[in-house]
Amino acid sequence: MNAVETTPPQIVENGLLNGRVRLRQPARGYRAGMDAALLAAAVPALPGQTVIEAGCGAGAVLMQIAARRPGAILAGIERDPAMAALAMENAALNGMEATATIRQGDVAAGFRALGRAPADWAVSNPPFFDDAKALRAPSEGKRGAWMADDGLRAWTGFLLKAVREGGRIVVIHRADRLADLLALLGDKAGSFAIRPVHPFADEPAKRVLVHAVKTGRAPLRLLPPLVLHDREGGKHSAQAEAILRGEAALEW
């Protein structure tokens, strides 16, 4: 029997943050977009602070954090070996070899499997769905980014272990999973701040950015929403466009 030949995915290079970041990623399948930009904009790490991303893909979030927050020390874990290799390539492409470490690994194995100290920040854009019977990803190339085989609990559990006491967790996810996120993270974290993300001002939020502090006890805060698009003909709202260009951040 002849071996089945597979064609490597076509890789293209894109510019992020108005060209400050170079990102090599597959031409088809899951590609970095607005969610990655928003997550990176919501991580105000200080020089010398450590940031770990669960499910870093090709490194779009980490490379944008690096450009926005010079001096931050970055780490990523990614299950897909091809994407992990791309993330390492992108770290080199952006001159971040000395400050960014990428490990191939599975979030389901837990943070302790990495054998590293907890970080100051733990961030993630977890797969949006965890029931393969309810939804099939649009394409095989997007399955790993859309479907959480081990459920959202595995991702929140990883984040809670990955950050030190008093450290901060930032997640972007579907708005309809907000209650689940709060319940799962609330096991060991608190001081929640929530920023709804609306496609238009007159439509319900489809995303939420959630910020939590491990062992935090401050009251929950619901922050002003971010509106991505206007209906006046502009592709993005002024605030969203400024975030995409790296000219604005999302503070907590």
Coordinates of N, CA and C in Angstrom, one line a residue:
M1 N 0.9 -1.2 0.0 CA 0.0 0.0 0.0 C 0.9 1.2 0.0
N2 N 0.6 2.2 -0.9 CA 1.4 3.4 -1.0 C 1.0 4.3 0.2
A3 N 2.0 5.0 0.7 CA 1.7 6.0 1.8 C 0.9 7.2 1.2
V4 N 0.0 7.7 2.0 CA -0.8 8.8 1.6 C 0.1 10.1 1.7
E5 N 0.1 10.8 0.6 CA 0.9 12.1 0.6 C 0.0 13.2 1.1
T6 N 0.6 14.0 1.9 CA -0.1 15.2 2.4 C 0.6 16.5 1.9
T7 N -0.1 17.5 1.6 CA 0.5 18.7 1.1 C 0.6 19.7 2.3
P8 N 1.8 20.2 2.6 CA 1.9 21.1 3.7 C 1.0 22.4 3.4
P9 N 0.5 23.0 4.4 CA -0.4 24.1 4.2 C 0.4 25.3 3.7
Q10 N -0.2 26.1 2.8 CA 0.4 27.3 2.3 C 0.5 28.3 3.4
I11 N 1.7 28.9 3.6 CA 2.0 29.9 4.6 C 2.1 31.2 4.0
V12 N 1.5 32.2 4.6 CA 1.6 33.6 4.1 C 2.1 34.5 5.2
E13 N 2.6 35.6 4.9 CA 3.0 36.6 5.9 C 2.1 37.8 5.9
N14 N 1.7 38.1 7.1 CA 0.8 39.3 7.3 C 1.4 40.3 8.3
G15 N 1.0 41.6 8.1 CA 1.5 42.6 9.1 C 0.4 42.9 10.1
L16 N 0.7 43.0 11.3 CA -0.2 43.4 12.4 C 0.3 44.6 13.1
L17 N -0.6 45.3 13.8 CA -0.2 46.6 14.5 C 0.4 47.6 13.5
N18 N -0.2 47.7 12.4 CA 0.2 48.7 11.4 C 1.6 48.4 10.9
G19 N 1.9 47.1 10.8 CA 3.2 46.7 10.3 C 4.3 46.5 11.3
R20 N 4.0 46.7 12.6 CA 5.1 46.6 13.6 C 5.3 45.1 13.9
V21 N 4.4 44.2 13.6 CA 4.5 42.8 13.8 C 4.4 42.1 12.5
R22 N 5.3 41.2 12.2 CA 5.3 40.3 11.1 C 4.8 38.9 11.6
L23 N 3.8 38.4 10.9 CA 3.2 37.1 11.3 C 3.1 36.1 10.1
R24 N 3.7 35.0 10.2 CA 3.5 33.9 9.3 C 2.5 33.0 9.8
Q25 N 1.5 32.7 8.9 CA 0.4 31.9 9.4 C -0.2 31.2 8.1
P26 N -1.0 30.1 8.3 CA -1.6 29.4 7.2 C -2.5 30.3 6.4
A27 N -2.5 30.2 5.1 CA -3.3 31.0 4.2 C -4.8 30.6 4.4
R28 N -5.0 29.3 4.8 CA -6.4 28.9 5.0 C -6.5 28.3 6.4
G29 N -7.7 28.1 6.9 CA -7.9 27.6 8.2 C -8.0 28.7 9.2
Y30 N -7.6 28.4 10.5 CA -7.7 29.4 11.5 C -6.6 30.5 11.3
R31 N -7.0 31.7 11.3 CA -6.1 32.9 11.1 C -6.4 33.9 12.2
A32 N -5.3 34.6 12.6 CA -5.4 35.6 13.6 C -6.2 36.8 13.1
G33 N -7.1 37.3 14.0 CA -7.9 38.4 13.6 C -8.2 39.3 14.8
M34 N -9.4 39.8 14.9 CA -9.8 40.8 15.9 C -9.6 40.2 17.3
D35 N -10.0 39.0 17.5 CA -10.0 38.4 18.9 C -8.5 38.5 19.4
A36 N -7.6 38.1 18.6 CA -6.2 38.1 19.0 C -5.7 39.5 19.3
A37 N -6.1 40.5 18.5 CA -5.8 41.9 18.7 C -6.3 42.4 20.0
L38 N -7.6 42.1 20.3 CA -8.2 42.5 21.5 C -7.5 41.9 22.8
L39 N -7.2 40.6 22.7 CA -6.6 40.0 23.8 C -5.2 40.6 24.1
A40 N -4.4 40.8 23.1 CA -3.1 41.4 23.2 C -3.2 42.8 23.8
A41 N -4.2 43.6 23.4 CA -4.4 45.0 23.8 C -4.8 45.0 25.3
A42 N -5.3 43.9 25.8 CA -5.9 43.9 27.2 C -4.9 43.3 28.2
V43 N -3.6 43.2 27.8 CA -2.6 42.7 28.7 C -1.5 43.7 29.0
P44 N -1.7 44.6 29.9 CA -0.7 45.7 30.2 C 0.5 45.2 31.1
A45 N 1.2 44.2 30.5 CA 2.3 43.7 31.3 C 3.5 44.7 31.4
L46 N 4.1 44.7 32.5 CA 5.2 45.6 32.8 C 6.6 44.9 32.3
P47 N 7.6 45.7 32.1 CA 8.9 45.1 31.8 C 9.3 44.2 32.9
G48 N 9.8 43.0 32.5 CA 10.2 42.0 33.4 C 9.1 41.0 33.9
Q49 N 7.9 41.4 33.6 CA 6.8 40.5 34.0 C 6.7 39.4 33.0
T50 N 6.2 38.2 33.5 CA 6.0 37.0 32.6 C 4.6 36.9 32.2
V51 N 4.4 36.5 30.9 CA 3.1 36.3 30.3 C 3.1 34.9 29.7
I52 N 2.2 34.0 30.0 CA 2.0 32.7 29.4 C 0.7 32.7 28.7
E53 N 0.7 32.2 27.4 CA -0.6 32.1 26.7 C -0.9 30.6 26.5
A54 N -2.1 30.2 26.8 CA -2.5 28.8 26.6 C -3.2 28.7 25.2
G55 N -2.6 27.9 24.4 CA -3.1 27.8 23.0 C -2.7 29.0 22.2
C56 N -1.4 29.1 22.0 CA -0.8 30.3 21.4 C -0.9 30.3 19.8
G57 N -1.3 29.2 19.2 CA -1.4 29.1 17.8 C 0.0 29.5 17.1
A58 N -0.1 30.4 16.1 CA 1.1 30.8 15.4 C 1.8 32.0 16.2
G59 N 1.3 32.4 17.3 CA 1.9 33.4 18.1 C 1.5 34.8 17.9
A60 N 0.3 35.0 17.3 CA -0.2 36.4 17.0 C -0.4 37.2 18.3
V61 N -1.0 36.6 19.3 CA -1.2 37.4 20.6 C 0.2 37.7 21.2
L62 N 1.0 36.7 21.3 CA 2.3 36.9 22.0 C 3.2 38.0 21.3
M63 N 3.2 37.9 20.0 CA 4.0 38.9 19.2 C 3.4 40.3 19.3
Q64 N 2.1 40.4 19.4 CA 1.5 41.7 19.6 C 1.7 42.3 21.0
I65 N 1.7 41.4 22.0 CA 2.1 41.8 23.4 C 3.5 42.3 23.4
A66 N 4.4 41.5 22.7 CA 5.8 41.9 22.7 C 6.0 43.3 22.1
A67 N 5.3 43.6 21.0 CA 5.4 44.9 20.4 C 4.8 46.0 21.3
R68 N 3.7 45.7 22.0 CA 3.0 46.7 22.8 C 3.7 46.9 24.1
R69 N 4.3 45.8 24.7 CA 4.9 45.9 26.0 C 6.3 45.4 26.0
P70 N 7.2 46.2 25.5 CA 8.6 45.8 25.4 C 9.2 45.5 26.8
G71 N 10.0 44.4 26.9 CA 10.5 44.0 28.2 C 9.7 42.9 28.8
A72 N 8.5 42.6 28.4 CA 7.8 41.5 28.9 C 8.4 40.2 28.5
I73 N 8.3 39.2 29.3 CA 8.9 37.8 29.1 C 7.8 36.9 28.7
L74 N 7.8 36.3 27.5 CA 6.6 35.6 27.0 C 6.9 34.1 26.9
A75 N 5.8 33.4 27.1 CA 5.8 31.9 26.9 C 4.5 31.5 26.3
G76 N 4.5 30.5 25.4 CA 3.3 30.0 24.8 C 3.3 28.5 24.8
I77 N 2.1 27.9 24.9 CA 2.0 26.4 24.8 C 0.9 26.2 23.7
E78 N 1.3 25.3 22.8 CA 0.4 25.0 21.6 C 0.5 23.5 21.3
R79 N -0.7 22.9 21.2 CA -0.8 21.4 21.0 C -0.4 21.1 19.5
D80 N -0.8 21.9 18.6 CA -0.5 21.5 17.2 C 1.0 21.8 16.9
P81 N 1.7 20.7 16.5 CA 3.2 20.9 16.3 C 3.5 21.9 15.2
A82 N 2.7 21.9 14.1 CA 2.9 22.8 13.0 C 2.7 24.2 13.4
M83 N 1.7 24.5 14.2 CA 1.5 25.9 14.7 C 2.5 26.3 15.7
A84 N 2.9 25.3 16.6 CA 4.0 25.6 17.5 C 5.3 26.0 16.8
A85 N 5.6 25.3 15.7 CA 6.8 25.6 14.9 C 6.7 27.0 14.3
L86 N 5.5 27.3 13.8 CA 5.2 28.7 13.3 C 5.4 29.7 14.3
A87 N 4.9 29.5 15.5 CA 5.1 30.5 16.6 C 6.6 30.7 16.9
M88 N 7.4 29.6 16.9 CA 8.8 29.8 17.1 C 9.4 30.6 16.0
E89 N 9.0 30.3 14.8 CA 9.5 31.0 13.6 C 9.1 32.5 13.7
N90 N 7.9 32.8 14.1 CA 7.5 34.2 14.2 C 8.2 34.9 15.3
A91 N 8.6 34.2 16.4 CA 9.4 34.9 17.5 C 10.7 35.3 16.9
A92 N 11.3 34.4 16.1 CA 12.6 34.8 15.5 C 12.4 35.9 14.4
L93 N 11.3 35.8 13.7 CA 11.1 36.8 12.6 C 10.9 38.2 13.2
N94 N 10.4 38.3 14.5 CA 10.2 39.6 15.1 C 11.3 39.9 16.2
G95 N 12.4 39.2 16.1 CA 13.5 39.4 17.0 C 13.2 39.2 18.5
M96 N 12.4 38.2 18.8 CA 11.9 37.9 20.1 C 12.5 36.6 20.6
E97 N 13.5 36.0 20.0 CA 14.0 34.7 20.4 C 14.5 34.7 21.9
A98 N 15.0 35.9 22.4 CA 15.5 35.9 23.7 C 14.4 36.1 24.8
T99 N 13.2 36.6 24.4 CA 12.2 36.9 25.4 C 10.9 36.1 25.2
A100 N 10.9 35.2 24.2 CA 9.7 34.4 23.9 C 10.1 32.9 23.8
T101 N 9.4 32.1 24.6 CA 9.6 30.6 24.6 C 8.3 29.9 24.2
I102 N 8.4 29.0 23.2 CA 7.2 28.3 22.8 C 7.4 26.8 23.1
R103 N 6.4 26.2 23.7 CA 6.5 24.8 24.0 C 5.3 24.1 23.3
Q104 N 5.6 22.9 22.6 CA 4.5 22.1 22.2 C 4.0 21.3 23.4
G105 N 2.7 21.4 23.6 CA 2.1 20.7 24.7 C 0.6 20.8 24.7
D106 N -0.1 20.0 25.5 CA -1.5 20.0 25.6 C -2.0 20.7 26.9
V107 N -2.9 21.6 26.8 CA -3.5 22.3 28.0 C -4.1 21.2 28.9
A108 N -4.7 20.1 28.3 CA -5.3 19.1 29.1 C -4.3 18.4 30.1
A109 N -3.0 18.5 29.7 CA -2.0 17.8 30.6 C -1.8 18.6 31.9
G110 N -2.2 19.9 31.9 CA -2.1 20.7 33.1 C -0.8 21.5 33.0
F111 N -0.8 22.6 33.8 CA 0.4 23.5 33.8 C 1.6 22.9 34.4
R112 N 1.4 22.0 35.4 CA 2.6 21.4 36.1 C 3.4 20.6 35.1
A113 N 2.8 20.1 34.0 CA 3.6 19.3 33.1 C 4.6 20.1 32.4
L114 N 4.5 21.4 32.4 CA 5.5 22.3 31.7 C 6.8 22.4 32.5
G115 N 6.7 22.2 33.9 CA 7.8 22.3 34.7 C 8.4 23.7 34.8
R116 N 7.5 24.7 34.9 CA 8.0 26.0 35.0 C 7.3 26.8 36.1
A117 N 7.8 27.9 36.5 CA 7.2 28.7 37.6 C 6.0 29.4 37.1
P118 N 5.0 29.6 38.0 CA 3.8 30.4 37.6 C 4.2 31.8 37.1
A119 N 3.4 32.3 36.2 CA 3.7 33.6 35.5 C 2.9 34.7 36.3
D120 N 3.2 36.0 35.9 CA 2.5 37.1 36.4 C 1.2 37.3 35.7
W121 N 1.1 36.8 34.4 CA -0.1 36.9 33.6 C -0.3 35.6 32.9
A122 N -1.6 35.1 32.8 CA -1.9 34.0 32.1 C -3.1 34.4 31.2
V123 N -3.0 34.2 29.9 CA -4.0 34.7 28.9 C -4.4 33.6 28.0
S124 N -5.6 33.7 27.4 CA -6.0 32.7 26.4 C -7.3 33.2 25.7
N125 N -7.4 32.6 24.4 CA -8.6 32.7 23.6 C -9.0 31.2 23.4
P126 N -9.6 30.6 24.4 CA -9.9 29.2 24.4 C -10.8 28.8 23.2
P127 N -10.8 27.6 22.7 CA -11.7 27.2 21.7 C -13.2 27.5 22.1
F128 N -14.0 27.9 21.2 CA -15.3 28.4 21.5 C -16.3 27.4 21.8
F129 N -16.1 26.1 21.4 CA -17.1 25.1 21.6 C -16.4 23.8 22.2
D130 N -17.2 23.1 23.0 CA -16.7 21.9 23.6 C -17.6 20.7 23.4
D131 N -18.6 20.8 22.5 CA -19.5 19.7 22.2 C -19.5 19.4 20.7
A132 N -18.7 18.4 20.3 CA -18.6 18.1 18.9 C -19.9 17.7 18.3
K133 N -20.8 17.2 19.1 CA -22.1 16.8 18.5 C -23.0 18.0 18.2
A134 N -22.7 19.1 18.9 CA -23.6 20.2 18.7 C -23.1 21.1 17.6
L135 N -21.8 21.1 17.3 CA -21.3 22.0 16.3 C -20.1 21.3 15.6
R136 N -20.0 21.4 14.3 CA -18.8 20.9 13.6 C -18.0 22.2 13.1
A137 N -16.7 22.2 13.4 CA -16.0 23.4 12.9 C -16.1 23.5 11.4
P138 N -16.0 24.8 10.9 CA -16.2 25.0 9.5 C -15.2 24.3 8.6
S139 N -14.0 24.0 9.1 CA -13.1 23.2 8.3 C -12.1 22.5 9.2
E140 N -11.4 21.5 8.8 CA -10.5 20.8 9.6 C -9.4 21.7 10.1
G141 N -9.0 22.6 9.3 CA -7.9 23.5 9.7 C -8.3 24.4 10.9
K142 N -9.6 24.6 11.1 CA -10.1 25.4 12.2 C -10.5 24.6 13.5
R143 N -10.5 23.3 13.4 CA -11.1 22.5 14.4 C -10.4 22.7 15.8
G144 N -9.0 22.7 15.8 CA -8.3 22.9 17.0 C -8.6 24.2 17.7
A145 N -8.9 25.2 16.9 CA -9.1 26.6 17.5 C -10.6 26.7 17.9
W146 N -11.5 25.9 17.3 CA -12.9 26.1 17.6 C -13.4 25.1 18.7
M147 N -12.8 23.9 18.7 CA -13.4 22.8 19.5 C -12.4 22.4 20.7
A148 N -12.9 22.6 21.9 CA -12.1 22.2 23.1 C -12.4 20.8 23.5
D149 N -11.6 19.9 23.1 CA -11.8 18.5 23.3 C -12.0 18.1 24.8
D150 N -11.3 18.8 25.6 CA -11.4 18.5 27.1 C -12.2 19.5 27.8
G151 N -13.0 20.4 27.1 CA -13.9 21.3 27.8 C -13.3 22.5 28.3
L152 N -14.1 23.5 28.5 CA -13.6 24.8 29.0 C -12.9 24.7 30.4
R153 N -13.4 23.7 31.2 CA -12.8 23.6 32.5 C -11.3 23.3 32.4
A154 N -10.8 22.5 31.4 CA -9.4 22.2 31.3 C -8.6 23.5 31.1
W155 N -9.2 24.4 30.3 CA -8.5 25.7 30.0 C -8.5 26.6 31.2
T156 N -9.6 26.8 31.9 CA -9.6 27.6 33.1 C -8.7 27.0 34.2
G157 N -8.7 25.7 34.3 CA -7.8 25.1 35.3 C -6.4 25.3 35.0
F158 N -6.0 25.2 33.7 CA -4.6 25.5 33.3 C -4.3 27.0 33.7
L159 N -5.1 27.9 33.3 CA -4.8 29.3 33.6 C -4.7 29.6 35.1
L160 N -5.5 29.0 35.9 CA -5.5 29.2 37.4 C -4.1 28.7 37.9
K161 N -3.6 27.6 37.4 CA -2.4 27.0 37.9 C -1.2 27.8 37.3
A162 N -1.4 28.4 36.1 CA -0.3 29.0 35.4 C 0.1 30.4 35.9
V163 N -0.7 31.0 36.8 CA -0.5 32.3 37.3 C -0.2 32.3 38.8
R164 N 0.7 33.1 39.3 CA 1.0 33.2 40.7 C -0.1 33.8 41.5
E165 N -0.1 33.7 42.8 CA -1.1 34.3 43.6 C -1.0 35.9 43.5
G166 N -2.1 36.5 43.2 CA -2.0 37.9 42.9 C -1.8 38.2 41.5
G167 N -1.5 37.2 40.7 CA -1.3 37.4 39.2 C -2.6 37.5 38.6
R168 N -2.6 37.9 37.3 CA -3.8 38.2 36.5 C -4.0 37.3 35.4
I169 N -5.3 37.0 35.1 CA -5.8 36.2 34.1 C -6.6 37.0 33.1
V170 N -6.4 36.9 31.8 CA -7.3 37.6 30.8 C -7.7 36.6 29.8
V171 N -9.0 36.5 29.5 CA -9.6 35.6 28.6 C -10.5 36.4 27.7
I172 N -10.5 36.0 26.4 CA -11.6 36.5 25.5 C -12.4 35.2 25.0
H173 N -13.7 35.4 25.1 CA -14.5 34.2 24.8 C -15.9 34.6 24.3
R174 N -16.7 33.7 24.0 CA -18.1 33.9 23.6 C -18.9 34.6 24.8
A175 N -19.7 35.6 24.4 CA -20.4 36.2 25.5 C -21.4 35.3 26.2
D176 N -21.9 34.3 25.5 CA -22.9 33.4 26.1 C -22.2 32.4 27.0
R177 N -20.9 32.4 27.1 CA -20.2 31.5 28.1 C -19.7 32.3 29.3
L178 N -20.1 33.5 29.4 CA -19.7 34.4 30.5 C -19.9 33.7 31.9
A179 N -21.1 33.2 32.1 CA -21.5 32.6 33.4 C -20.6 31.4 33.7
D180 N -20.3 30.6 32.7 CA -19.4 29.5 32.9 C -18.0 30.0 33.2
L181 N -17.5 31.0 32.5 CA -16.1 31.5 32.8 C -16.0 32.0 34.3
L182 N -17.0 32.7 34.7 CA -17.0 33.3 36.1 C -17.1 32.1 37.1
A183 N -17.9 31.1 36.8 CA -18.0 30.0 37.8 C -16.7 29.2 37.8
L184 N -16.1 29.0 36.7 CA -14.9 28.1 36.7 C -13.7 28.9 37.2
L185 N -13.5 30.1 36.8 CA -12.4 30.9 37.3 C -12.6 31.3 38.8
G186 N -13.9 31.5 39.2 CA -14.2 31.9 40.5 C -13.8 30.9 41.6
D187 N -13.4 29.7 41.2 CA -12.9 28.7 42.2 C -11.7 29.2 42.9
K188 N -10.8 29.9 42.2 CA -9.6 30.4 42.9 C -9.2 31.8 42.5
A189 N -10.1 32.5 41.8 CA -9.8 33.9 41.4 C -11.0 34.8 41.6
G190 N -10.8 36.1 41.7 CA -11.8 37.0 41.9 C -11.4 38.4 41.3
S191 N -12.0 39.4 41.9 CA -11.7 40.8 41.4 C -12.0 40.9 39.9
F192 N -13.1 40.3 39.5 CA -13.4 40.3 38.1 C -13.7 41.6 37.5
A193 N -13.2 41.8 36.3 CA -13.6 43.0 35.4 C -14.0 42.4 34.1
I194 N -15.2 42.9 33.6 CA -15.7 42.3 32.4 C -16.0 43.5 31.4
R195 N -15.5 43.3 30.1 CA -15.7 44.2 29.1 C -16.5 43.5 28.0
P196 N -17.7 43.9 27.7 CA -18.5 43.3 26.6 C -17.9 43.9 25.3
V197 N -18.0 43.0 24.3 CA -17.5 43.4 22.9 C -18.7 43.2 22.0
H198 N -19.2 44.4 21.4 CA -20.4 44.4 20.6 C -20.0 44.5 19.1
P199 N -20.6 43.8 18.2 CA -20.3 44.1 16.8 C -20.8 45.4 16.4
F200 N -22.0 45.8 16.8 CA -22.5 47.2 16.6 C -23.2 47.6 17.9
A201 N -23.3 48.9 18.1 CA -23.8 49.5 19.3 C -25.2 49.0 19.6
D202 N -26.0 48.7 18.6 CA -27.4 48.3 18.8 C -27.6 46.8 18.7
E203 N -26.5 46.0 18.8 CA -26.6 44.6 18.8 C -26.0 44.0 20.1
P204 N -26.5 42.8 20.5 CA -25.9 42.2 21.7 C -24.4 41.9 21.6
A205 N -23.7 41.9 22.7 CA -22.3 41.5 22.7 C -22.2 40.1 22.2
K206 N -21.2 39.8 21.4 CA -20.8 38.4 21.0 C -19.6 37.9 21.7
R207 N -18.8 38.8 22.2 CA -17.6 38.4 22.9 C -17.5 39.1 24.3
V208 N -16.8 38.6 25.2 CA -16.4 39.2 26.4 C -15.0 39.1 26.7
L209 N -14.4 40.1 27.2 CA -13.0 40.1 27.8 C -13.2 40.0 29.3
V210 N -12.6 39.0 29.9 CA -12.7 38.8 31.3 C -11.3 38.9 31.9
H211 N -11.2 39.7 33.0 CA -10.0 39.9 33.7 C -10.2 39.5 35.1
A212 N -9.3 38.6 35.7 CA -9.5 38.1 37.0 C -8.1 38.2 37.7
V213 N -8.1 38.2 39.0 CA -6.9 38.2 39.8 C -7.0 37.0 40.7
K214 N -5.9 36.2 40.6 CA -5.9 35.0 41.5 C -5.9 35.4 42.9
T215 N -6.8 34.8 43.7 CA -7.0 35.1 45.1 C -7.6 36.5 45.3
G216 N -8.0 37.2 44.2 CA -8.6 38.5 44.4 C -9.9 38.5 45.0
R217 N -10.3 39.6 45.7 CA -11.5 39.6 46.5 C -12.3 40.9 46.2
A218 N -11.9 41.7 45.3 CA -12.6 43.0 45.0 C -13.9 42.7 44.3
P219 N -14.9 43.6 44.4 CA -16.2 43.4 43.8 C -16.0 43.3 42.3
L220 N -16.9 42.6 41.6 CA -16.9 42.5 40.2 C -17.3 43.9 39.6
R221 N -16.6 44.2 38.5 CA -16.8 45.5 37.8 C -17.2 45.2 36.3
L222 N -18.3 45.8 35.9 CA -18.7 45.7 34.5 C -18.3 47.0 33.8
L223 N -17.3 46.9 32.9 CA -16.7 48.1 32.2 C -17.5 48.5 31.0
P224 N -17.2 49.8 30.5 CA -17.9 50.2 29.3 C -17.6 49.3 28.2
P225 N -18.6 49.1 27.3 CA -18.4 48.1 26.2 C -17.4 48.7 25.1
L226 N -16.9 47.7 24.3 CA -16.2 48.1 23.1 C -17.1 47.7 22.0
V227 N -17.3 48.7 21.1 CA -18.1 48.5 19.9 C -17.2 48.4 18.7
L228 N -17.2 47.3 17.9 CA -16.3 47.1 16.8 C -16.6 47.8 15.5
H229 N -17.8 48.0 15.2 CA -18.2 48.6 13.9 C -19.2 49.7 14.1
D230 N -19.2 50.7 13.2 CA -20.3 51.7 13.2 C -21.1 51.4 11.9
R231 N -22.2 52.1 11.8 CA -23.1 52.0 10.7 C -23.0 53.2 9.7
E232 N -21.9 53.9 9.8 CA -21.7 55.1 9.0 C -20.8 54.8 7.8
G233 N -20.6 53.5 7.5 CA -19.7 53.2 6.4 C -18.3 52.8 6.7
G234 N -17.9 53.1 7.9 CA -16.5 52.7 8.3 C -16.5 51.2 8.6
K235 N -15.3 50.6 8.3 CA -15.2 49.1 8.5 C -15.1 48.9 10.0
H236 N -14.4 49.7 10.7 CA -14.3 49.5 12.2 C -14.6 50.8 12.9
S237 N -15.0 50.8 14.1 CA -15.2 52.0 14.9 C -13.8 52.6 15.1
A238 N -13.8 53.9 15.5 CA -12.5 54.5 15.7 C -11.7 53.8 16.8
Q239 N -12.3 53.4 17.9 CA -11.6 52.7 18.9 C -11.0 51.4 18.5
A240 N -11.8 50.6 17.7 CA -11.4 49.3 17.2 C -10.2 49.5 16.2
E241 N -10.3 50.5 15.4 CA -9.3 50.7 14.4 C -8.0 51.1 15.1
A242 N -8.1 51.9 16.2 CA -6.9 52.3 16.9 C -6.2 51.1 17.6
I243 N -7.0 50.2 18.1 CA -6.5 49.0 18.7 C -5.8 48.1 17.7
L244 N -6.4 48.0 16.5 CA -5.8 47.2 15.4 C -4.4 47.8 15.0
R245 N -4.3 49.1 15.0 CA -3.1 49.8 14.6 C -2.1 49.8 15.7
G246 N -2.5 49.4 16.9 CA -1.6 49.5 18.0 C -1.5 50.9 18.7
E247 N -2.4 51.7 18.4 CA -2.4 53.1 18.9 C -3.3 53.2 20.2
A248 N -4.0 52.2 20.6 CA -4.8 52.2 21.8 C -4.7 50.9 22.4
A249 N -5.0 50.9 23.8 CA -5.0 49.6 24.5 C -6.3 49.5 25.3
L250 N -6.6 48.4 25.9 CA -7.7 48.2 26.7 C -7.3 48.0 28.2
E251 N -7.5 49.0 29.0 CA -7.0 49.0 30.3 C -8.1 48.5 31.3
W252 N -7.7 48.0 32.4 CA -8.6 47.4 33.4 C -8.8 48.3 34.6

